[in-house]
Coordinates of C-alpha atoms and ligand atoms in Angstrom, one line a residue:
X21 CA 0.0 0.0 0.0
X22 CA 2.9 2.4 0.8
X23 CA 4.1 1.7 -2.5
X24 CA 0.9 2.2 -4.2
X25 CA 0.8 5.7 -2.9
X26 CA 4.4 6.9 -3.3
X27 CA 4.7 5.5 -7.3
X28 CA 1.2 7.9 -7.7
X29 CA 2.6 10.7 -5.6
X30 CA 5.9 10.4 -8.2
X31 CA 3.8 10.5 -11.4
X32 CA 2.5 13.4 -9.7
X33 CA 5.6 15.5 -9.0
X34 CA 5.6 17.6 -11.4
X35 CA 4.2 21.7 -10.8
X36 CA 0.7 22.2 -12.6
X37 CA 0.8 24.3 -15.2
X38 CA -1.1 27.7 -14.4
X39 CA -4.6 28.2 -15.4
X40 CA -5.5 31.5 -17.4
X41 CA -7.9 33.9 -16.0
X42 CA -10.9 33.7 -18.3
X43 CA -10.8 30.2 -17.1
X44 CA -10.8 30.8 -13.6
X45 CA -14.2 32.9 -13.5
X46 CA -13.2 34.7 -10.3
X47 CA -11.1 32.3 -8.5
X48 CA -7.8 33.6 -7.4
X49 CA -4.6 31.2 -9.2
X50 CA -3.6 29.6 -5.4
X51 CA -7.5 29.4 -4.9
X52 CA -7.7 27.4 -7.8
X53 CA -4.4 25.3 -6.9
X54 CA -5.7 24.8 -2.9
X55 CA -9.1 23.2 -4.6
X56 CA -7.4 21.2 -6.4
X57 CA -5.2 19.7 -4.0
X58 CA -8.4 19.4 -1.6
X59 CA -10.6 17.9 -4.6
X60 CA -7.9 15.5 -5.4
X61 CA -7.4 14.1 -1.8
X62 CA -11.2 13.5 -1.5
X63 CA -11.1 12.1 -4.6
X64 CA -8.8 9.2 -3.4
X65 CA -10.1 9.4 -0.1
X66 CA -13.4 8.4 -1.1
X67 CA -12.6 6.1 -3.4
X68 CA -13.4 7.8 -7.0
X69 CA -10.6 5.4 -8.7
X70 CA -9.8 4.2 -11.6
X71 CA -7.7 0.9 -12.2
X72 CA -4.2 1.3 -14.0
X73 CA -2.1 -1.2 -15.2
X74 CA -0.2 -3.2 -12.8
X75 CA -2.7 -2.7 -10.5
X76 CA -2.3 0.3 -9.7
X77 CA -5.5 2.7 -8.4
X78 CA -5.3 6.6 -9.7
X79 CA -8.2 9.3 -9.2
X80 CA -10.8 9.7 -12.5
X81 CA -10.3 12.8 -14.3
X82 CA -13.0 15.5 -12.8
X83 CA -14.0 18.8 -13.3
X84 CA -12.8 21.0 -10.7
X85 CA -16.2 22.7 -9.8
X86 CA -19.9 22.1 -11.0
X87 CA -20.8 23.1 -14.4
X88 CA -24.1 25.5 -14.4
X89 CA -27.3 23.8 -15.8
X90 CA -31.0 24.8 -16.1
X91 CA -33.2 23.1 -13.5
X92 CA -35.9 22.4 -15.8
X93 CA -34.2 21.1 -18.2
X94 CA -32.4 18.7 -15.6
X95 CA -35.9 17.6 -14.3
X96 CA -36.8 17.0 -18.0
X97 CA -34.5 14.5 -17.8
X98 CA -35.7 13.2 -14.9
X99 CA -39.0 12.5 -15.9
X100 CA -37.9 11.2 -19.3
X101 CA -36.5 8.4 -17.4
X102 CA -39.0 5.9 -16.5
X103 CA -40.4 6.5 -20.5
X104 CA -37.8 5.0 -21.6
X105 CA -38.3 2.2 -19.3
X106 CA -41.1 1.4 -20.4
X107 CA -40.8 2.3 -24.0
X108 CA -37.9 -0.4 -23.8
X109 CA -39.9 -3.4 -22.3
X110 CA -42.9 -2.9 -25.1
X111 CA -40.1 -3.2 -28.1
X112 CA -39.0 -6.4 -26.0
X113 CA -42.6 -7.1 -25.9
X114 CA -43.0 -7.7 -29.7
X115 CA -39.5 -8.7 -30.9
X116 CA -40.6 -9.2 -34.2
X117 CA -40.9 -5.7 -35.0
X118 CA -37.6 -5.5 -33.2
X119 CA -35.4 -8.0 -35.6
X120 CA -37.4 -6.2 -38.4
X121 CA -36.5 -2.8 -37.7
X122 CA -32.8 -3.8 -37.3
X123 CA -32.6 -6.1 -40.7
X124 CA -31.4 -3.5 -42.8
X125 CA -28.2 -3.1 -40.7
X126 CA -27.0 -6.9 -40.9
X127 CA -25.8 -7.8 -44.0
X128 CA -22.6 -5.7 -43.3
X129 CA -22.9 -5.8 -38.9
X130 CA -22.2 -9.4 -38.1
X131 CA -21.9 -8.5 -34.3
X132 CA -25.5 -6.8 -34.6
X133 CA -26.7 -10.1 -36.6
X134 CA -24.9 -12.2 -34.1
X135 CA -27.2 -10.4 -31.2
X136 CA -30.6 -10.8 -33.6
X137 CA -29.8 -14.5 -34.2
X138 CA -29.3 -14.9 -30.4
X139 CA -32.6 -12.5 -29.6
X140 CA -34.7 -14.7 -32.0
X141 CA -33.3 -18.3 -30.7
X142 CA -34.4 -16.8 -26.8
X143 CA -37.9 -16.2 -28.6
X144 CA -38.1 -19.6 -30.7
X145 CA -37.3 -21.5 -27.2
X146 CA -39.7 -19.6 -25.3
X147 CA -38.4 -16.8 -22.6
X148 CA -37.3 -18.7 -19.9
X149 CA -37.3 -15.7 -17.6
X150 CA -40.3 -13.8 -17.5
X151 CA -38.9 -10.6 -15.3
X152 CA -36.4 -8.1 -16.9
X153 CA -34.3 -5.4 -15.3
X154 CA -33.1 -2.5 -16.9
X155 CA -30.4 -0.2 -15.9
X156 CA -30.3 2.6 -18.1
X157 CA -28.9 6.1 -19.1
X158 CA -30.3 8.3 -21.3
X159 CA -27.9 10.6 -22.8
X160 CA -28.8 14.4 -23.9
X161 CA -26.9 17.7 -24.5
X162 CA -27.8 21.1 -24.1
X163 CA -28.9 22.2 -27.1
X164 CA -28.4 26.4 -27.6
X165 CA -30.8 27.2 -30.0
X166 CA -29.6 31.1 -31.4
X167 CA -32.9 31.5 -33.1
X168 CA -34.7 31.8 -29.6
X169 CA -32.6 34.1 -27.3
X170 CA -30.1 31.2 -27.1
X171 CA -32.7 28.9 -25.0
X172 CA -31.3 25.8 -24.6
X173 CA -32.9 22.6 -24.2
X174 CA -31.8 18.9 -23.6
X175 CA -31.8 16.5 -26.7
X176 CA -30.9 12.9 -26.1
X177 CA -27.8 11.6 -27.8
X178 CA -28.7 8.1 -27.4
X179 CA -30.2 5.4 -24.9
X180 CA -27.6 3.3 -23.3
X181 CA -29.3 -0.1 -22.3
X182 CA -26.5 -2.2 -21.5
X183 CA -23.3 -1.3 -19.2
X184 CA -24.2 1.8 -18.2
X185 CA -21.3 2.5 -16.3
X186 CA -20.1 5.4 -14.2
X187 CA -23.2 5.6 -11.6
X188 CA -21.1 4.9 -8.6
X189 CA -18.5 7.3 -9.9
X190 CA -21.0 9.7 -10.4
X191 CA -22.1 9.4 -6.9
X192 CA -19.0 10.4 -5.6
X193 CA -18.4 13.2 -8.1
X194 CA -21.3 14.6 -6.8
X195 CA -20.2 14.1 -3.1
X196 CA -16.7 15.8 -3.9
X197 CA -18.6 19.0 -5.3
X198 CA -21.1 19.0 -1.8
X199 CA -18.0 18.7 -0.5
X200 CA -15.8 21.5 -1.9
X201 CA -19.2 23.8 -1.9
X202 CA -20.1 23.5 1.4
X203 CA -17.0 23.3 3.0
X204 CA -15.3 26.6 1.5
X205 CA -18.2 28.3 0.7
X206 CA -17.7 30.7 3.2
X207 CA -13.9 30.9 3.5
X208 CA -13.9 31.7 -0.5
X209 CA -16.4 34.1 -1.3
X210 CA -14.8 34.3 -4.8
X211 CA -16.8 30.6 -5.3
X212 CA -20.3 32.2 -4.9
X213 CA -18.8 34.4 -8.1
X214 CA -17.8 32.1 -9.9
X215 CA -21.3 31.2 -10.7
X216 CA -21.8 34.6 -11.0
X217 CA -24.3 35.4 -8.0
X218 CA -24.4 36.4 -4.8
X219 CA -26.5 33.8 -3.3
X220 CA -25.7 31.5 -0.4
X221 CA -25.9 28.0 0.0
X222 CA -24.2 26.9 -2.9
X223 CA -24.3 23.2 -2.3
X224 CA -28.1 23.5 -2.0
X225 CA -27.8 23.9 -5.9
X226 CA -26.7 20.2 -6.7
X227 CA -29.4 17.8 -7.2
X228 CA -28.9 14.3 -5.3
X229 CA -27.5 11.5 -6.6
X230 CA -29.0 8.7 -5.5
X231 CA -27.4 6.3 -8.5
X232 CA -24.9 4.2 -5.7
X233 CA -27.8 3.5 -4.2
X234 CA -30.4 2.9 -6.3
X235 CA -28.3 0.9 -8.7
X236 CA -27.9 -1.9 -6.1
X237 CA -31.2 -1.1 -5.0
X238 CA -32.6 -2.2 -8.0
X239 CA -30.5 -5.3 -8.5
X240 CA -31.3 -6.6 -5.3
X241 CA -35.2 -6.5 -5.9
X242 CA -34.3 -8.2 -8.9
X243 CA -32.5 -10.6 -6.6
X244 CA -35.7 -10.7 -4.1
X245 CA -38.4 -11.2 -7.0
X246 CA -35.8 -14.4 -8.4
X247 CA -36.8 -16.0 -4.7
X248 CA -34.0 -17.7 -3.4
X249 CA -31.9 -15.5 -1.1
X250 CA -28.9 -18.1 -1.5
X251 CA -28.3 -17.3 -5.4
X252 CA -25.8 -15.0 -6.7
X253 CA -25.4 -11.6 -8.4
X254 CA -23.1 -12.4 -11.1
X255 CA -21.2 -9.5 -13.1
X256 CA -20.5 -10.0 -16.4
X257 CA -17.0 -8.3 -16.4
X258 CA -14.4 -8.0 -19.2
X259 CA -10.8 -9.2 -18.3
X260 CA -9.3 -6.1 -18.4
X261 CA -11.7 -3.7 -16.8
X262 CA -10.3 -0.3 -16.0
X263 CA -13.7 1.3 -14.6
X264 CA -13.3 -1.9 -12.0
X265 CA -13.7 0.3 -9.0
X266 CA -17.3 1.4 -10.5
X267 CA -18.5 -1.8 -10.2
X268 CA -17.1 -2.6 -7.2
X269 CA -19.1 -0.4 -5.4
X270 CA -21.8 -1.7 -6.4
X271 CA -20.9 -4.9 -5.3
X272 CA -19.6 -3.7 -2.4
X273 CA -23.4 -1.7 -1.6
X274 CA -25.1 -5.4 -2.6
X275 CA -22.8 -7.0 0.3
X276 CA -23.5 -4.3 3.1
X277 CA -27.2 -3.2 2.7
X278 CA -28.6 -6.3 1.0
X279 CA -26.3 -9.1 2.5
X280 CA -26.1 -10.3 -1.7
X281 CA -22.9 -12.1 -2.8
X282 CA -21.7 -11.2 -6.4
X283 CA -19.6 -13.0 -8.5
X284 CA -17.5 -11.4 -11.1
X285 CA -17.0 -14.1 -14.7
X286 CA -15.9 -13.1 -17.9
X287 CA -18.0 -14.1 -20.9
X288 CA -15.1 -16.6 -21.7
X289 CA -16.0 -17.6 -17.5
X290 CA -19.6 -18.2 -18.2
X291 CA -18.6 -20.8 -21.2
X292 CA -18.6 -23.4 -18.9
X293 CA -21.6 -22.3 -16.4
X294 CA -24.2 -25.2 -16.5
X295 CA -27.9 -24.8 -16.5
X296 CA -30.4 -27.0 -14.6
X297 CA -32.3 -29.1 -17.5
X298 CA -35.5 -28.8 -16.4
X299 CA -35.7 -25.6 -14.6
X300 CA -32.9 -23.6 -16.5
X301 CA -31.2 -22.5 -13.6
X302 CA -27.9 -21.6 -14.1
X303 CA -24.8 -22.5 -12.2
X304 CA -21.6 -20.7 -11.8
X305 CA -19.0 -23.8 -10.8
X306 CA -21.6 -26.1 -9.7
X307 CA -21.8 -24.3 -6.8
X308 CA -23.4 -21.0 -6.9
X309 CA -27.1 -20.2 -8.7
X310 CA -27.2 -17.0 -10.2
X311 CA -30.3 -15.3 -9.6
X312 CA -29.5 -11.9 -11.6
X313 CA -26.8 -11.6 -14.7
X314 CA -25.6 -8.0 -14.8
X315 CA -23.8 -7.8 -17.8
X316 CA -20.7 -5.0 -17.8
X317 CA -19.6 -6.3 -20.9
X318 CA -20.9 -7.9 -24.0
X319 CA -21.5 -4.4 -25.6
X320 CA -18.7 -4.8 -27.9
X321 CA -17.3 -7.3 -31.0
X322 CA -14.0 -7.4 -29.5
X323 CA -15.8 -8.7 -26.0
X324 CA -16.0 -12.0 -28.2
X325 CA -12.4 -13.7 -29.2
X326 CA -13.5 -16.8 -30.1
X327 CA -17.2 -18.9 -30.5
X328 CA -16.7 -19.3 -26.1
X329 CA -17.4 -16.0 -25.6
X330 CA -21.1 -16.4 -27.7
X331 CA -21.7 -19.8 -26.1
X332 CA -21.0 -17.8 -22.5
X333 CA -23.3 -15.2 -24.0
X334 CA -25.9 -17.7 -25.0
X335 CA -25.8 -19.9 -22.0
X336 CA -26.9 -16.9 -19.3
X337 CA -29.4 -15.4 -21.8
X338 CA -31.4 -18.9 -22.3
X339 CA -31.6 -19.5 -18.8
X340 CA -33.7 -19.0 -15.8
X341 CA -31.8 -15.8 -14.4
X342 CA -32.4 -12.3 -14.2
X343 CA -30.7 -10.9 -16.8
X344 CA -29.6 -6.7 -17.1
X345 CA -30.2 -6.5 -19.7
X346 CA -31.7 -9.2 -21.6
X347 CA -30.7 -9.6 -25.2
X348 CA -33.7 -7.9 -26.7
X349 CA -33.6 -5.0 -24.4
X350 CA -29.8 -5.0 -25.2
X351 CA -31.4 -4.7 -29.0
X352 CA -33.6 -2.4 -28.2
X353 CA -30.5 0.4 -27.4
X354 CA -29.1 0.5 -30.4
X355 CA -29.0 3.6 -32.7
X356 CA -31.0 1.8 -35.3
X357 CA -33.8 1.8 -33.1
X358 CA -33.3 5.0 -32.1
X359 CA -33.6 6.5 -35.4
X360 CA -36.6 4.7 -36.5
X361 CA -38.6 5.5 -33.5
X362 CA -37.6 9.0 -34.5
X363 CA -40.5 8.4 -37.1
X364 CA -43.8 9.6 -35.2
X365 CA -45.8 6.3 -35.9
X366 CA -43.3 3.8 -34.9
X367 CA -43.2 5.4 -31.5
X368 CA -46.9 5.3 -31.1
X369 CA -47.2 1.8 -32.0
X370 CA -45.8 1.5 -28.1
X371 CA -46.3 4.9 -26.8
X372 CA -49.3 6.4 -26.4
X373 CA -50.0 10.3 -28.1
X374 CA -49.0 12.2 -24.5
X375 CA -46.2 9.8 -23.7
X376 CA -44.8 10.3 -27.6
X377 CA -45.0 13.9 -27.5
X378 CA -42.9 14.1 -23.7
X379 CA -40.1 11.9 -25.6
X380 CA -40.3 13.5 -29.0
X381 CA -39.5 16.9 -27.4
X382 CA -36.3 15.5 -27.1
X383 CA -35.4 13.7 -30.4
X384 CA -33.1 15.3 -33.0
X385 CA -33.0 14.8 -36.7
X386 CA -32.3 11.6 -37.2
X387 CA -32.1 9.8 -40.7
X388 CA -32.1 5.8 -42.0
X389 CA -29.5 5.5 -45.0
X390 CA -31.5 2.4 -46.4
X391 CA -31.5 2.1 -50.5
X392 CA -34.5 3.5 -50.1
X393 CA -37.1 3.8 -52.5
X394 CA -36.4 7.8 -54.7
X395 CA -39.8 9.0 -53.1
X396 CA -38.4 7.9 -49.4
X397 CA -35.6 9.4 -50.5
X398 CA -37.0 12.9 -51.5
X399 CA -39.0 13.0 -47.7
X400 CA -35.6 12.5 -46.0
X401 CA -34.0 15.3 -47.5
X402 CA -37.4 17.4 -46.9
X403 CA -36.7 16.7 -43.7
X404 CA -32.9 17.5 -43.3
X405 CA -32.8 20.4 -45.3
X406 CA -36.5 21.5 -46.0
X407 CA -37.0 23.3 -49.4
X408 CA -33.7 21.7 -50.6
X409 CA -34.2 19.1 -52.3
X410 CA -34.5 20.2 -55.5
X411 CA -30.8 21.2 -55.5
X412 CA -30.1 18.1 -53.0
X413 CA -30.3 14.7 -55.5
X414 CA -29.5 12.5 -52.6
X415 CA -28.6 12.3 -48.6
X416 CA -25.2 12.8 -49.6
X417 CA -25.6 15.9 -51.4
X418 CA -27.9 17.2 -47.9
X419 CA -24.8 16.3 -46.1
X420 CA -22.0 17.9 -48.2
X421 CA -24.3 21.0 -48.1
X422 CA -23.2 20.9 -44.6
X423 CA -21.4 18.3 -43.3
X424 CA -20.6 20.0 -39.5
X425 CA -24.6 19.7 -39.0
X426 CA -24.1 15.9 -38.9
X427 CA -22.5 13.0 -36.9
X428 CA -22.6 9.1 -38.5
X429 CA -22.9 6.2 -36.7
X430 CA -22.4 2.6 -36.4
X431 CA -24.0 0.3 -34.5
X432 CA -21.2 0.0 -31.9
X433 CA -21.1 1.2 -28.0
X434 CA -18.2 2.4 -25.8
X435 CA -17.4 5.5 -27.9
X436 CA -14.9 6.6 -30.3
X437 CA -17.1 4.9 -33.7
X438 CA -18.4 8.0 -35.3
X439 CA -18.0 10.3 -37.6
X440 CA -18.4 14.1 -37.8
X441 CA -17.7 16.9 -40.1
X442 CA -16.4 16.1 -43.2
X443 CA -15.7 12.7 -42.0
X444 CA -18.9 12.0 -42.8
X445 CA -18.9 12.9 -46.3
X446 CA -15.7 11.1 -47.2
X447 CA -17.0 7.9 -45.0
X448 CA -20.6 8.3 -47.1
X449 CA -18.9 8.7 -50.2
X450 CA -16.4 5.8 -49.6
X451 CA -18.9 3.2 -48.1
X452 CA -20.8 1.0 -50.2
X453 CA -24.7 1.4 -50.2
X454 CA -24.9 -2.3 -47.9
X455 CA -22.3 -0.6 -45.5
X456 CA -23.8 2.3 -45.4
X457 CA -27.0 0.8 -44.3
X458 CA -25.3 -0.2 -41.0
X459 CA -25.3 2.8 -39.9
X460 CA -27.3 6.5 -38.8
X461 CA -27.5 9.8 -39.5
X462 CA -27.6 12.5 -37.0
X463 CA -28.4 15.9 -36.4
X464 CA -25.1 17.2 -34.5
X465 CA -26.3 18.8 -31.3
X466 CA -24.5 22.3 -30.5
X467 CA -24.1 22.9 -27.0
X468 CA -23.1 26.4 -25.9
X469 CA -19.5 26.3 -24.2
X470 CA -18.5 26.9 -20.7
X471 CA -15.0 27.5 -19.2
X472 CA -14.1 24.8 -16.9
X473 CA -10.8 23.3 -15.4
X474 CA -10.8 19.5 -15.5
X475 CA -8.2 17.4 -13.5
X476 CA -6.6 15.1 -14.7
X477 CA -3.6 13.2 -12.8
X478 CA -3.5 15.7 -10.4
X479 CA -3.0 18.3 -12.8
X480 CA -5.3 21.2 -14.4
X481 CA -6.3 21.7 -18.0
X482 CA -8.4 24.5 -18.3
X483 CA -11.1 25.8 -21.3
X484 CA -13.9 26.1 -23.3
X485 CA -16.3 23.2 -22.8
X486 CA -19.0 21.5 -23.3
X487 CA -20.8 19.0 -20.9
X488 CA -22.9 15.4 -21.5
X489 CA -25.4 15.0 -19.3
X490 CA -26.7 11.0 -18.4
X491 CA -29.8 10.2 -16.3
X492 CA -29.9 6.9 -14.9
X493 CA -32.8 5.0 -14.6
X494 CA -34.1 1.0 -13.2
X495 CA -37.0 -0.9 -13.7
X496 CA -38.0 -4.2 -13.5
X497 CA -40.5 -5.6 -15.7
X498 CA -42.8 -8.7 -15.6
X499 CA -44.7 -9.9 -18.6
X500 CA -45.3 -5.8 -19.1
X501 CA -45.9 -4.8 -15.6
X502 CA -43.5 -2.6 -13.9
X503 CA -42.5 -3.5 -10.1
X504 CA -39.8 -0.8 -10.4
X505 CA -39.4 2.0 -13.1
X506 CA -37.9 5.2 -12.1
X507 CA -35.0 7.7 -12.2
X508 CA -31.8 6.5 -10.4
X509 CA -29.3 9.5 -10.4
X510 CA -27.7 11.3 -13.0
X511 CA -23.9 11.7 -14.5
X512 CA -22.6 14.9 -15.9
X513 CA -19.5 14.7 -18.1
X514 CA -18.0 17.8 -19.1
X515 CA -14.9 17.7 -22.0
X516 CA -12.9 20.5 -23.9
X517 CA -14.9 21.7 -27.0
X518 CA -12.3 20.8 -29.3
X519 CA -13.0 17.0 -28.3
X520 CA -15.6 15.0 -30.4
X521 CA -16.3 12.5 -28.2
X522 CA -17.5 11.9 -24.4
X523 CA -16.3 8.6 -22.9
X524 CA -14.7 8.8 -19.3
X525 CA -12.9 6.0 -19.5
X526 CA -11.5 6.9 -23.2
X527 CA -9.5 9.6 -21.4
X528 CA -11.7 12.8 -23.5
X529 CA -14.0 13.6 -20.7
X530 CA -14.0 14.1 -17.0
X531 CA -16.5 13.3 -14.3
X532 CA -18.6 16.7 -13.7
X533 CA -21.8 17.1 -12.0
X534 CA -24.7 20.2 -12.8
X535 CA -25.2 23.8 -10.6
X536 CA -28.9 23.8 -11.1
X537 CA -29.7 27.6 -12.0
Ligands
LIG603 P1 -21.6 5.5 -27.7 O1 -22.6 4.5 -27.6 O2 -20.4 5.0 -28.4 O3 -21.3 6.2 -26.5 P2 -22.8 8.0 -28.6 O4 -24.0 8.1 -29.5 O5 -23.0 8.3 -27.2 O6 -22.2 6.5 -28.8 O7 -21.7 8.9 -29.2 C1 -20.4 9.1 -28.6 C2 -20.2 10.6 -28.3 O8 -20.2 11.3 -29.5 C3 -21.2 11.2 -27.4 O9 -20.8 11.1 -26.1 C4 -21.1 12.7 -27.8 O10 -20.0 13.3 -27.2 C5 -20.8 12.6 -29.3 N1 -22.1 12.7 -30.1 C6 -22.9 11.6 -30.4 N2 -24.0 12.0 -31.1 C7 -23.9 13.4 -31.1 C8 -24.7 14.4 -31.7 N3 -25.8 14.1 -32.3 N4 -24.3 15.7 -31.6 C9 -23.1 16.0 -31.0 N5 -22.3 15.1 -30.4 C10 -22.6 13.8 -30.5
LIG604 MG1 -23.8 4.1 -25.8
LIG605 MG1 -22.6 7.5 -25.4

């Protein structure tokens, strides 16, 4: 342990660079630095880690102080939650329309095909596991609208629906700004400036987070409905997890307020589970039956090596546990299904008109790029660029009219698969029409920039930037009934503008949390 901590207090000798005043928003240079150093220590001391190699333990990048965000549009989010909670158990309710809606992407996505074939064998053999939990986040960004006085409203990136990660994380993030708020608040009036206001209680400001909790929560009424307070929690965990200390928590939480065991397998692991014959039980080394399968990985092609992997895969999702998320809810997250429930009827085939219109306010453009028939085609590019299409023979053509409006995606998870900005043309204009069908179009969302300072190692990086925010939410689901469905905490992310993308873990963002103002 000694060693631990003097190889990260090494890596962290050297002086942090100094952070310009624009940045700063009021707070003196050693202010900033004495933050810092505070922020950095609760970090560790509370366990906010991240796993290096060797096993070694170093603090997640974070954002020094909350990032200002409108209350309503935070308790948009809120509310949106349990919608998509149930919007996702009707789709898994009638997985034909599911496998249907995602055929077009398979001839060139054999890792999506790979889940459909798996989806529809769980169907042809007959569910053998009635209840479903979910644990999901809902993406969104603040969309800064210049045409209305710059109002800004949330509009969902995309629906995670498997390994949403970072809720523990995001529980402490939000206990290190309580923290640094309340605790300073009155030795440093420059920090009631820095949001620019001269009201007290700062801290008061910060929604809870009740996502540490209410994960485990949830998986341990999962656990309860399964019936036999013997059986396991088994995470699904990939062999070289960095965001380890995440899930530990959560299998820490299950241990001390629940009395659950968990069990952490790999996919590779769960190739030689066995499953009761009659029952379907499964077994993890003859010894230990899993009530509830919460899968942290699986999300991702290279999560499968070799045909062990699938038959680990297909072994927990045709048995009699609880699985988070079951194959067709996995299914039901991709961007696929995103888009085309960005088409008013499909979502009112599960939705009714009220519920449609709550989620719809916040859908963006969102676009198929099917060989679709020309008079599909011609609506599509009514819809991108209304009035254009005239001038605009094709998708393409709407694009290259402005190819920063748009991001393309795959049907991939974990970040760092799309496209933006002229990427996308060259990508459209290189792809055949079968690859191209794998994947979406998007409107890019535009959110308007804030100066932060992140941390990172100890050390500051201050700018312009622009924040993710992710709402968690549970539910459990039994042939279409909720027992649980509700919001679960959120996760704010916060990167440098001149960074595309948003992952955590892929070392472009930092862990934030949201000044309601
Ligand atoms: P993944 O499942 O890989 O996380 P996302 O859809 O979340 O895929 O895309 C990854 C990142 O790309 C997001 O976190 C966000 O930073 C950026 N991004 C995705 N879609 C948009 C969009 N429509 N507008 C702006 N940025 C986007
Ligand atoms: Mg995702
Ligand atoms: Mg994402």
């Amino acid at each position: 342990m000694a060693d631990l901590l003097a190889s990260i207090a090494s890596s962290n000798a050297a002086p942090a660079a100094p952070i310009a005043t624009t940045h700063r928003m009021g707070l003196s240079e050693e202010e900033a630095a004495f933050l810092l150093q505070e922020a950095t220590a609760f970090a560790a001391g509370h366990g906010m880690l991240v796993q290096a190699p060797e096993q070694r333990y170093a603090h997640l990048p974070y954002c020094l102080l909350p990032v200002a965000f409108p209350k309503t549009q935070f308790e948009k989010g809120v509310a949106l939650g349990p919608l998509f909670g149930t919007l996702v158990d009707r789709i898994s309710e009638d997985p034909d329309w599911l496998h249907a809606q995602l055929e077009s992407v398979l001839a060139e996505d054999p890792f999506t095909r790979r889940l459909v074939e798996l989806s529809k064998l769980v169907q042809a053999n007959g569910r053998a596991q009635p209840a479903s939990l979910g644990i999901f986040r809902s993406d969104y960004m603040l969309h800064d609208d210049p045409s209305d006085e710059h109002a800004a409203k949330i509009l969902q990136v995309e629906l995670n629906t498997i390994s949403a990660s970072f809720a523990c994380m995001s529980s402490l993030a939000s206990e290190l700004h309580h923290y640094l708020l309340s605790r300073f608040e009155a030795d440093m009036p420059s920090l009631a400036r820095y949001y620019g206001t001269t009201i007290t209680s700062l801290a008061s400001h910060l929604p809870a987070n009740p996502a540490l909790k209410a994960l485990p929560d949830a998986l341990a009424k999962a656990h309860a409905h399964y019936g036999r307070p013997s059986a396991v929690v088994l995470f699904v965990v990939q062999p070289n997890e960095s965001n380890s200390v995440d899930q530990r928590w959560l299998e820490y939480t299950l241990w001390t307020e629940h009395k659950i065991k968990v069990l952490r397998r790999t996919l590779l692991d769960m190739h030689r589970a066995t499953q009761d014959a009659t029952t379907k039980a499964l077994w993890v080394d003859g010894k230990y039956e899993v009530a509830v399968a919460y899968f942290r990985a699986g999300y991702t092609p290279t999560d499968y090596p070799s045909e062990h992997e699938w038959s680990g895969r297909t072994n927990i999702e045709t048995s009699l546990a609880i699985k988070c998320p079951n194959v067709t809810y996995h299914l039901a997250g991709t961007k696929k299904v995103q888009q085309v429930l960005a088409s008013p009827a499909q979502l009112r085939r599960f939705m009714s008109e009220n519920e449609s219109r709550v989620l719809e306010a916040c859908f963006t453009g969102l676009y198929g790029l099917e060989k679709q028939s020309p008079d599909l085609a011609a609506s599509v590019i009514e819809s991108i660029a209304p009035g254009a299409h005239h001038q605009c023979h094709s998708i393409k053509a709407a694009v290259r009219a402005n190819p920063q409006g748009y991001v393309l995606k795959p049907q991939r998870e974990g970040g760092g698969n799309n496209f933006y900005g002229q990427e996308v043309v060259d990508q459209m204009d290189k792809m055949t029409p079968e690859e191209l069908e794998s994947y979406i179009l998007m409107d890019r969302i535009v959110p308007q920039e804030t100066p932060a300072i992140l941390v990172r190692n100890a050390q500051a990086v201050a700018g312009a930037t622009i924040s993710e925010l992710g709402m968690y939410s549970v539910s459990l689901f039994v042939h279409g009934k909720a027992i649980v469905n509700e919001h679960a905490g959120h996760l704010l992310r916060t990167k440098l503008s001149s960074t595309n993308e948003g992952g955590v873990a892929a070392g472009f963002a930092v862990l934030s949390s949201p000044f309601l103002v």
